[in-house]
Amino acid sequence: MPDLPDPIQIAIPFFVLLIVAELIYAQRTGKAKFEPRDSGASLAMGLGNTIAGVVFAAVGASWFAFIGQYAVFNFGWAWYVWIICFVLDDFVYYWSHRFAHTIRWFWADHVTHHSSQHYNLTTALRQPWFNVFTLKFIWFGSWMILMGFPPAMVAFCGGLNLIYQFWIHTEVIKRLPAPIEAIMNTPSHHRVHHATNPLYLDRNYAGVFIIWDRMFGTFQAELDDEPCRYGIIRNLGTYNPLRISIHEWWGIVKDVASAKSVKHALAYVFAPPGWSPDGSRLTSKAIKQKAGCEKPVPAPVAAQREISPAE
């Protein structure tokens, strides 16, 4: 088995350079927005996520080594296996990401990434600190290894997936040529995903290939007459990294403690974010229904034309 490096660690200096470039572009053109305290919080979240990854790395590695013993096949390291692994990893990512928006236990972790009301490259680094406690590495990380893909290959492809997603967190690039927009996840598609407009809620879960959203009915085009509003439904109003990290976990604790039945307690944990027994809170689905925009709306022809990054 080859000794593979961590691609994310290699990419970090390039992340920094791109953030600086975007910041300079924003200052000179006004076509991107930065809020110093918000960006500082995002960078702190990224640092904390990196530290957590190092601290808990042995947990995931031990689990993958254990289940690797029970793999159905042994696909080896051929070049085409890498391609298949990368595509399947993105497929798994789509479903993992989708559940992270529709099950509160996973959302408690993922909400960290959506908590910024700004959208720039620093937002990509706003990552959770307690991902390991969701056990997503078991629920979603095991299948490809059980199929027969080498654990190191799966981890490497997962790293490449996250690296790809870095550059799509920007308002500098409007739309790319139509064939790219049709197949790949792009800044336009991912802006929709980060938006809180009812029309845009719970759409565009893709990591690399937007085709999954098109296949499974969760694609929504960015519309020129519907500018994205970023953040979460109830914005935090804080730049404190610790509060950003734990606020939804603490919310679950308080809700479960106040639950009047085991059924309600379980629903507070595993129902969609926003669920409440009396309906006093609203889930994304309820918000969309109330706004009359539950179904995705296609982009008008004019919005599908090619637009240069500088436009």
mmCIF file of C-alpha atoms in Angstrom:
data_model
loop_
_atom_site.group_PDB
_atom_site.id
_atom_site.type_symbol
_atom_site.label_atom_id
_atom_site.label_comp_id
_atom_site.label_asym_id
_atom_site.label_seq_id
_atom_site.Cartn_x
_atom_site.Cartn_y
_atom_site.Cartn_z
ATOM 1 C CA MET A 1 0.000 0.000 0.000
ATOM 2 C CA PRO A 2 1.495 3.385 -0.968
ATOM 3 C CA ASP A 3 2.184 5.963 1.725
ATOM 4 C CA LEU A 4 -0.166 8.756 0.670
ATOM 5 C CA PRO A 5 0.153 12.325 1.987
ATOM 6 C CA ASP A 6 -2.757 14.363 3.325
ATOM 7 C CA PRO A 7 -3.779 16.477 0.308
ATOM 8 C CA ILE A 8 -5.473 19.069 2.514
ATOM 9 C CA GLN A 9 -2.269 19.792 4.400
ATOM 10 C CA ILE A 10 -0.499 20.307 1.072
ATOM 11 C CA ALA A 11 -3.271 22.626 -0.116
ATOM 12 C CA ILE A 12 -3.309 24.935 2.928
ATOM 13 C CA PRO A 13 -0.628 27.364 1.621
ATOM 14 C CA PHE A 14 -2.588 27.668 -1.635
ATOM 15 C CA PHE A 15 -5.771 28.342 0.349
ATOM 16 C CA VAL A 16 -4.005 31.213 2.086
ATOM 17 C CA LEU A 17 -2.715 32.667 -1.191
ATOM 18 C CA LEU A 18 -6.171 32.531 -2.783
ATOM 19 C CA ILE A 19 -7.778 34.180 0.243
ATOM 20 C CA VAL A 20 -5.242 37.015 0.064
ATOM 21 C CA ALA A 21 -5.859 37.370 -3.678
ATOM 22 C CA GLU A 22 -9.625 37.502 -3.172
ATOM 23 C CA LEU A 23 -9.215 40.062 -0.392
ATOM 24 C CA ILE A 24 -7.088 42.305 -2.618
ATOM 25 C CA TYR A 25 -9.612 41.921 -5.448
ATOM 26 C CA ALA A 26 -12.431 42.808 -3.065
ATOM 27 C CA GLN A 27 -10.673 45.954 -1.891
ATOM 28 C CA ARG A 28 -9.961 47.107 -5.425
ATOM 29 C CA THR A 29 -13.290 46.272 -7.079
ATOM 30 C CA GLY A 30 -15.891 45.915 -4.345
ATOM 31 C CA LYS A 31 -17.124 42.719 -6.046
ATOM 32 C CA ALA A 32 -16.524 40.570 -2.992
ATOM 33 C CA LYS A 33 -17.329 41.248 0.656
ATOM 34 C CA PHE A 34 -15.226 40.617 3.762
ATOM 35 C CA GLU A 35 -16.055 41.367 7.383
ATOM 36 C CA PRO A 36 -12.821 41.181 9.428
ATOM 37 C CA ARG A 37 -14.382 39.678 12.562
ATOM 38 C CA ASP A 38 -16.389 37.176 10.542
ATOM 39 C CA SER A 39 -13.364 36.136 8.496
ATOM 40 C CA GLY A 40 -11.326 35.869 11.703
ATOM 41 C CA ALA A 41 -13.943 33.542 13.183
ATOM 42 C CA SER A 42 -13.907 31.413 10.024
ATOM 43 C CA LEU A 43 -10.119 31.134 10.114
ATOM 44 C CA ALA A 44 -10.244 30.191 13.798
ATOM 45 C CA MET A 45 -12.827 27.529 12.994
ATOM 46 C CA GLY A 46 -10.559 26.170 10.269
ATOM 47 C CA LEU A 47 -7.604 26.003 12.645
ATOM 48 C CA GLY A 48 -9.699 24.251 15.277
ATOM 49 C CA ASN A 49 -10.954 21.768 12.704
ATOM 50 C CA THR A 50 -7.366 20.988 11.687
ATOM 51 C CA ILE A 51 -6.352 20.420 15.307
ATOM 52 C CA ALA A 52 -9.406 18.227 15.921
ATOM 53 C CA GLY A 53 -8.545 16.222 12.817
ATOM 54 C CA VAL A 54 -5.084 15.510 14.191
ATOM 55 C CA VAL A 55 -6.366 14.676 17.679
ATOM 56 C CA PHE A 56 -9.061 12.286 16.477
ATOM 57 C CA ALA A 57 -7.282 10.873 13.415
ATOM 58 C CA ALA A 58 -6.522 7.612 15.184
ATOM 59 C CA VAL A 59 -10.225 7.014 15.857
ATOM 60 C CA GLY A 60 -11.189 6.977 12.189
ATOM 61 C CA ALA A 61 -8.024 5.194 11.098
ATOM 62 C CA SER A 62 -8.587 2.407 13.631
ATOM 63 C CA TRP A 63 -12.188 1.969 12.520
ATOM 64 C CA PHE A 64 -11.303 1.831 8.823
ATOM 65 C CA ALA A 65 -8.486 -0.644 9.480
ATOM 66 C CA PHE A 66 -10.930 -2.817 11.402
ATOM 67 C CA ILE A 67 -13.711 -2.892 8.813
ATOM 68 C CA GLY A 68 -11.176 -3.256 6.009
ATOM 69 C CA GLN A 69 -10.716 -6.832 7.151
ATOM 70 C CA TYR A 70 -14.285 -7.572 6.065
ATOM 71 C CA ALA A 71 -14.156 -6.001 2.605
ATOM 72 C CA VAL A 72 -16.135 -7.952 0.007
ATOM 73 C CA PHE A 73 -13.580 -7.306 -2.760
ATOM 74 C CA ASN A 74 -10.022 -6.051 -3.100
ATOM 75 C CA PHE A 75 -10.025 -3.479 -5.893
ATOM 76 C CA GLY A 76 -6.330 -2.691 -5.637
ATOM 77 C CA TRP A 77 -4.609 0.468 -6.868
ATOM 78 C CA ALA A 78 -5.137 0.530 -10.649
ATOM 79 C CA TRP A 79 -5.584 3.994 -12.185
ATOM 80 C CA TYR A 80 -9.213 3.356 -13.103
ATOM 81 C CA VAL A 81 -9.972 2.314 -9.524
ATOM 82 C CA TRP A 82 -8.894 5.815 -8.461
ATOM 83 C CA ILE A 83 -11.398 7.358 -10.860
ATOM 84 C CA ILE A 84 -14.223 5.111 -9.686
ATOM 85 C CA CYS A 85 -13.288 5.785 -6.067
ATOM 86 C CA PHE A 86 -13.356 9.561 -6.583
ATOM 87 C CA VAL A 87 -16.776 9.502 -8.261
ATOM 88 C CA LEU A 88 -18.311 7.114 -5.706
ATOM 89 C CA ASP A 89 -16.832 9.124 -2.854
ATOM 90 C CA ASP A 90 -18.623 12.192 -4.210
ATOM 91 C CA PHE A 91 -21.844 10.187 -4.448
ATOM 92 C CA VAL A 92 -21.486 9.206 -0.785
ATOM 93 C CA TYR A 93 -20.658 12.824 0.055
ATOM 94 C CA TYR A 94 -23.897 13.975 -1.581
ATOM 95 C CA TRP A 95 -25.984 11.743 0.702
ATOM 96 C CA SER A 96 -23.908 12.494 3.777
ATOM 97 C CA HIS A 97 -24.343 16.208 3.089
ATOM 98 C CA ARG A 98 -28.049 15.804 2.432
ATOM 99 C CA PHE A 99 -28.576 14.010 5.743
ATOM 100 C CA ALA A 100 -26.520 16.738 7.436
ATOM 101 C CA HIS A 101 -29.312 19.161 6.477
ATOM 102 C CA THR A 102 -32.276 16.912 7.222
ATOM 103 C CA ILE A 103 -31.297 15.203 10.495
ATOM 104 C CA ARG A 104 -30.660 17.522 13.408
ATOM 105 C CA TRP A 105 -27.927 15.354 14.979
ATOM 106 C CA PHE A 106 -25.805 15.796 11.872
ATOM 107 C CA TRP A 107 -26.935 19.400 11.372
ATOM 108 C CA ALA A 108 -25.633 20.289 14.851
ATOM 109 C CA ASP A 109 -22.172 19.668 13.443
ATOM 110 C CA HIS A 110 -22.669 20.988 9.921
ATOM 111 C CA VAL A 111 -24.464 24.210 10.907
ATOM 112 C CA THR A 112 -21.050 25.605 11.826
ATOM 113 C CA HIS A 113 -20.162 25.825 8.155
ATOM 114 C CA HIS A 114 -23.369 27.702 7.321
ATOM 115 C CA SER A 115 -23.253 30.165 10.218
ATOM 116 C CA SER A 116 -21.498 33.001 8.366
ATOM 117 C CA GLN A 117 -23.626 35.741 6.837
ATOM 118 C CA HIS A 118 -20.849 36.398 4.341
ATOM 119 C CA TYR A 119 -19.667 34.320 1.402
ATOM 120 C CA ASN A 120 -16.015 34.369 0.514
ATOM 121 C CA LEU A 121 -13.096 31.955 0.551
ATOM 122 C CA THR A 122 -12.684 32.234 4.321
ATOM 123 C CA THR A 123 -16.190 30.762 4.637
ATOM 124 C CA ALA A 124 -14.857 27.519 3.164
ATOM 125 C CA LEU A 125 -12.591 27.173 6.201
ATOM 126 C CA ARG A 126 -15.437 27.619 8.725
ATOM 127 C CA GLN A 127 -15.518 23.961 9.689
ATOM 128 C CA PRO A 128 -16.797 22.086 12.775
ATOM 129 C CA TRP A 129 -14.655 20.925 15.654
ATOM 130 C CA PHE A 130 -16.687 17.935 16.846
ATOM 131 C CA ASN A 131 -17.374 16.033 13.638
ATOM 132 C CA VAL A 132 -16.103 12.787 15.147
ATOM 133 C CA PHE A 133 -18.954 12.738 17.677
ATOM 134 C CA THR A 134 -21.590 12.486 14.949
ATOM 135 C CA LEU A 135 -20.072 9.089 14.002
ATOM 136 C CA LYS A 136 -20.464 10.032 10.335
ATOM 137 C CA PHE A 137 -17.195 8.248 9.657
ATOM 138 C CA ILE A 138 -19.073 5.048 10.558
ATOM 139 C CA TRP A 139 -22.460 5.724 8.949
ATOM 140 C CA PHE A 140 -21.102 7.166 5.711
ATOM 141 C CA GLY A 141 -17.393 6.424 5.714
ATOM 142 C CA SER A 142 -17.578 2.644 5.860
ATOM 143 C CA TRP A 143 -19.365 1.613 2.686
ATOM 144 C CA MET A 144 -16.600 2.112 0.155
ATOM 145 C CA ILE A 145 -14.065 0.362 2.354
ATOM 146 C CA LEU A 146 -16.438 -2.573 2.851
ATOM 147 C CA MET A 147 -16.839 -2.720 -0.922
ATOM 148 C CA GLY A 148 -13.083 -3.132 -1.353
ATOM 149 C CA PHE A 149 -11.512 0.287 -1.902
ATOM 150 C CA PRO A 150 -8.276 0.749 0.091
ATOM 151 C CA PRO A 151 -8.856 2.989 3.142
ATOM 152 C CA ALA A 152 -5.929 5.236 2.193
ATOM 153 C CA MET A 153 -7.402 5.723 -1.289
ATOM 154 C CA VAL A 154 -10.812 6.624 0.138
ATOM 155 C CA ALA A 155 -9.239 9.109 2.556
ATOM 156 C CA PHE A 156 -7.146 10.673 -0.211
ATOM 157 C CA CYS A 157 -10.129 11.043 -2.553
ATOM 158 C CA GLY A 158 -12.145 12.548 0.295
ATOM 159 C CA GLY A 159 -9.389 15.103 0.771
ATOM 160 C CA LEU A 160 -9.418 15.965 -2.937
ATOM 161 C CA ASN A 161 -13.187 16.415 -2.730
ATOM 162 C CA LEU A 162 -12.824 18.974 0.066
ATOM 163 C CA ILE A 163 -10.031 20.777 -1.771
ATOM 164 C CA TYR A 164 -12.268 21.133 -4.821
ATOM 165 C CA GLN A 165 -14.988 22.675 -2.687
ATOM 166 C CA PHE A 166 -12.724 25.451 -1.410
ATOM 167 C CA TRP A 167 -12.755 27.589 -4.560
ATOM 168 C CA ILE A 168 -16.532 27.525 -4.994
ATOM 169 C CA HIS A 169 -17.002 29.660 -1.855
ATOM 170 C CA THR A 170 -16.792 32.985 -3.643
ATOM 171 C CA GLU A 171 -18.921 35.718 -5.184
ATOM 172 C CA VAL A 172 -16.108 36.798 -7.495
ATOM 173 C CA ILE A 173 -16.932 34.139 -10.094
ATOM 174 C CA LYS A 174 -20.490 34.536 -11.338
ATOM 175 C CA ARG A 175 -21.158 31.705 -13.788
ATOM 176 C CA LEU A 176 -18.933 29.415 -15.829
ATOM 177 C CA PRO A 177 -19.599 28.051 -19.345
ATOM 178 C CA ALA A 178 -22.859 26.088 -19.547
ATOM 179 C CA PRO A 179 -21.285 22.592 -19.938
ATOM 180 C CA ILE A 180 -19.338 23.096 -16.700
ATOM 181 C CA GLU A 181 -22.388 24.436 -14.869
ATOM 182 C CA ALA A 182 -24.351 21.391 -16.081
ATOM 183 C CA ILE A 183 -21.962 18.799 -14.649
ATOM 184 C CA MET A 184 -19.788 20.347 -11.959
ATOM 185 C CA ASN A 185 -20.497 22.098 -8.703
ATOM 186 C CA THR A 186 -19.632 25.764 -9.195
ATOM 187 C CA PRO A 187 -19.657 28.999 -7.169
ATOM 188 C CA SER A 188 -23.115 29.786 -8.548
ATOM 189 C CA HIS A 189 -24.540 26.428 -7.479
ATOM 190 C CA HIS A 190 -22.905 26.534 -4.065
ATOM 191 C CA ARG A 191 -24.060 30.087 -3.349
ATOM 192 C CA VAL A 192 -27.569 28.695 -3.634
ATOM 193 C CA HIS A 193 -26.697 26.001 -1.118
ATOM 194 C CA HIS A 194 -25.496 28.572 1.424
ATOM 195 C CA ALA A 195 -28.467 30.892 0.960
ATOM 196 C CA THR A 196 -31.389 31.176 3.379
ATOM 197 C CA ASN A 197 -33.930 32.356 0.792
ATOM 198 C CA PRO A 198 -36.883 29.936 1.035
ATOM 199 C CA LEU A 199 -36.459 29.060 -2.652
ATOM 200 C CA TYR A 200 -32.840 28.056 -2.057
ATOM 201 C CA LEU A 201 -33.139 26.132 1.216
ATOM 202 C CA ASP A 202 -31.891 22.534 1.165
ATOM 203 C CA ARG A 203 -30.705 22.573 -2.435
ATOM 204 C CA ASN A 204 -27.447 21.740 -4.237
ATOM 205 C CA TYR A 205 -25.826 19.283 -1.829
ATOM 206 C CA ALA A 206 -23.144 18.248 -4.328
ATOM 207 C CA GLY A 207 -19.466 18.212 -3.496
ATOM 208 C CA VAL A 208 -17.856 18.019 -6.940
ATOM 209 C CA PHE A 209 -20.521 16.836 -9.402
ATOM 210 C CA ILE A 210 -23.821 18.724 -9.479
ATOM 211 C CA ILE A 211 -25.277 15.817 -11.442
ATOM 212 C CA TRP A 212 -26.320 14.146 -8.161
ATOM 213 C CA ASP A 213 -28.649 17.044 -7.370
ATOM 214 C CA ARG A 214 -30.052 16.938 -10.883
ATOM 215 C CA MET A 215 -30.609 13.184 -10.567
ATOM 216 C CA PHE A 216 -32.255 13.250 -7.132
ATOM 217 C CA GLY A 217 -34.396 16.370 -7.488
ATOM 218 C CA THR A 218 -32.500 18.748 -5.216
ATOM 219 C CA PHE A 219 -31.005 21.080 -7.842
ATOM 220 C CA GLN A 220 -31.862 24.752 -7.841
ATOM 221 C CA ALA A 221 -30.335 27.288 -10.216
ATOM 222 C CA GLU A 222 -29.197 30.655 -8.931
ATOM 223 C CA LEU A 223 -31.632 33.246 -10.255
ATOM 224 C CA ASP A 224 -30.624 36.767 -11.159
ATOM 225 C CA ASP A 225 -33.800 38.179 -9.591
ATOM 226 C CA GLU A 226 -33.302 36.253 -6.323
ATOM 227 C CA PRO A 227 -30.016 37.412 -4.715
ATOM 228 C CA CYS A 228 -28.622 35.031 -2.124
ATOM 229 C CA ARG A 229 -28.952 35.893 1.558
ATOM 230 C CA TYR A 230 -26.384 33.943 3.565
ATOM 231 C CA GLY A 231 -26.331 32.511 7.058
ATOM 232 C CA ILE A 232 -28.826 30.342 8.920
ATOM 233 C CA ILE A 233 -32.519 30.844 9.649
ATOM 234 C CA ARG A 234 -31.763 32.260 13.104
ATOM 235 C CA ASN A 235 -28.383 33.937 12.838
ATOM 236 C CA LEU A 236 -26.117 33.790 15.880
ATOM 237 C CA GLY A 237 -24.964 37.380 16.158
ATOM 238 C CA THR A 238 -21.564 36.296 17.482
ATOM 239 C CA TYR A 239 -18.019 35.831 16.228
ATOM 240 C CA ASN A 240 -17.034 33.606 19.159
ATOM 241 C CA PRO A 241 -15.642 30.355 17.642
ATOM 242 C CA LEU A 242 -16.613 28.263 20.677
ATOM 243 C CA ARG A 243 -20.218 29.446 20.603
ATOM 244 C CA ILE A 244 -20.345 28.904 16.839
ATOM 245 C CA SER A 245 -19.080 25.344 17.385
ATOM 246 C CA ILE A 246 -21.420 24.250 20.147
ATOM 247 C CA HIS A 247 -24.588 26.351 19.870
ATOM 248 C CA GLU A 248 -26.713 23.711 18.135
ATOM 249 C CA TRP A 249 -25.388 20.878 20.306
ATOM 250 C CA TRP A 250 -26.388 22.932 23.345
ATOM 251 C CA GLY A 251 -29.771 23.559 21.760
ATOM 252 C CA ILE A 252 -30.311 19.815 21.428
ATOM 253 C CA VAL A 253 -29.372 19.281 25.080
ATOM 254 C CA LYS A 254 -31.871 21.907 26.239
ATOM 255 C CA ASP A 255 -34.656 20.597 23.997
ATOM 256 C CA VAL A 256 -34.160 16.985 25.060
ATOM 257 C CA ALA A 257 -34.110 18.036 28.715
ATOM 258 C CA SER A 258 -37.464 19.808 28.262
ATOM 259 C CA ALA A 259 -39.090 17.009 26.229
ATOM 260 C CA LYS A 260 -42.316 15.621 27.673
ATOM 261 C CA SER A 261 -41.871 12.144 26.198
ATOM 262 C CA VAL A 262 -39.226 9.806 24.846
ATOM 263 C CA LYS A 263 -40.746 10.220 21.384
ATOM 264 C CA HIS A 264 -40.313 13.973 21.531
ATOM 265 C CA ALA A 265 -36.788 13.645 22.915
ATOM 266 C CA LEU A 266 -35.786 11.403 20.029
ATOM 267 C CA ALA A 267 -37.429 13.729 17.521
ATOM 268 C CA TYR A 268 -35.467 16.674 18.887
ATOM 269 C CA VAL A 269 -32.330 14.708 18.018
ATOM 270 C CA PHE A 270 -33.216 12.952 14.766
ATOM 271 C CA ALA A 271 -36.049 14.957 13.178
ATOM 272 C CA PRO A 272 -35.227 17.739 10.701
ATOM 273 C CA PRO A 273 -33.743 20.949 12.127
ATOM 274 C CA GLY A 274 -36.533 23.266 13.254
ATOM 275 C CA TRP A 275 -38.883 20.473 14.341
ATOM 276 C CA SER A 276 -40.933 21.060 17.481
ATOM 277 C CA PRO A 277 -43.888 19.137 18.955
ATOM 278 C CA ASP A 278 -46.312 22.039 18.644
ATOM 279 C CA GLY A 279 -45.065 23.340 15.306
ATOM 280 C CA SER A 280 -43.983 26.638 16.854
ATOM 281 C CA ARG A 281 -40.704 26.340 14.976
ATOM 282 C CA LEU A 282 -40.397 25.744 11.259
ATOM 283 C CA THR A 283 -38.399 23.179 9.347
ATOM 284 C CA SER A 284 -36.933 24.059 5.948
ATOM 285 C CA LYS A 285 -39.746 22.161 4.275
ATOM 286 C CA ALA A 286 -42.370 24.139 6.193
ATOM 287 C CA ILE A 287 -40.637 27.414 5.342
ATOM 288 C CA LYS A 288 -40.592 26.508 1.653
ATOM 289 C CA GLN A 289 -44.232 25.426 1.712
ATOM 290 C CA LYS A 290 -45.250 28.629 3.468
ATOM 291 C CA ALA A 291 -43.405 30.665 0.823
ATOM 292 C CA GLY A 292 -44.951 28.612 -1.971
ATOM 293 C CA CYS A 293 -41.629 27.471 -3.411
ATOM 294 C CA GLU A 294 -41.186 23.857 -2.378
ATOM 295 C CA LYS A 295 -40.263 22.690 -5.890
ATOM 296 C CA PRO A 296 -37.015 23.803 -7.570
ATOM 297 C CA VAL A 297 -37.296 26.561 -10.152
ATOM 298 C CA PRO A 298 -35.142 26.313 -13.296
ATOM 299 C CA ALA A 299 -32.955 29.207 -14.352
ATOM 300 C CA PRO A 300 -34.300 31.383 -17.172
ATOM 301 C CA VAL A 301 -32.460 31.122 -20.463
ATOM 302 C CA ALA A 302 -30.828 34.517 -19.943
ATOM 303 C CA ALA A 303 -29.290 33.319 -16.691
ATOM 304 C CA GLN A 304 -27.758 30.264 -18.332
ATOM 305 C CA ARG A 305 -25.530 32.193 -20.707
ATOM 306 C CA GLU A 306 -21.779 32.102 -20.206
ATOM 307 C CA ILE A 307 -20.495 34.851 -17.942
ATOM 308 C CA SER A 308 -16.841 35.590 -17.418
ATOM 309 C CA PRO A 309 -15.448 35.588 -13.849
ATOM 310 C CA ALA A 310 -14.757 39.303 -14.071
ATOM 311 C CA GLU A 311 -18.276 40.265 -15.115
#
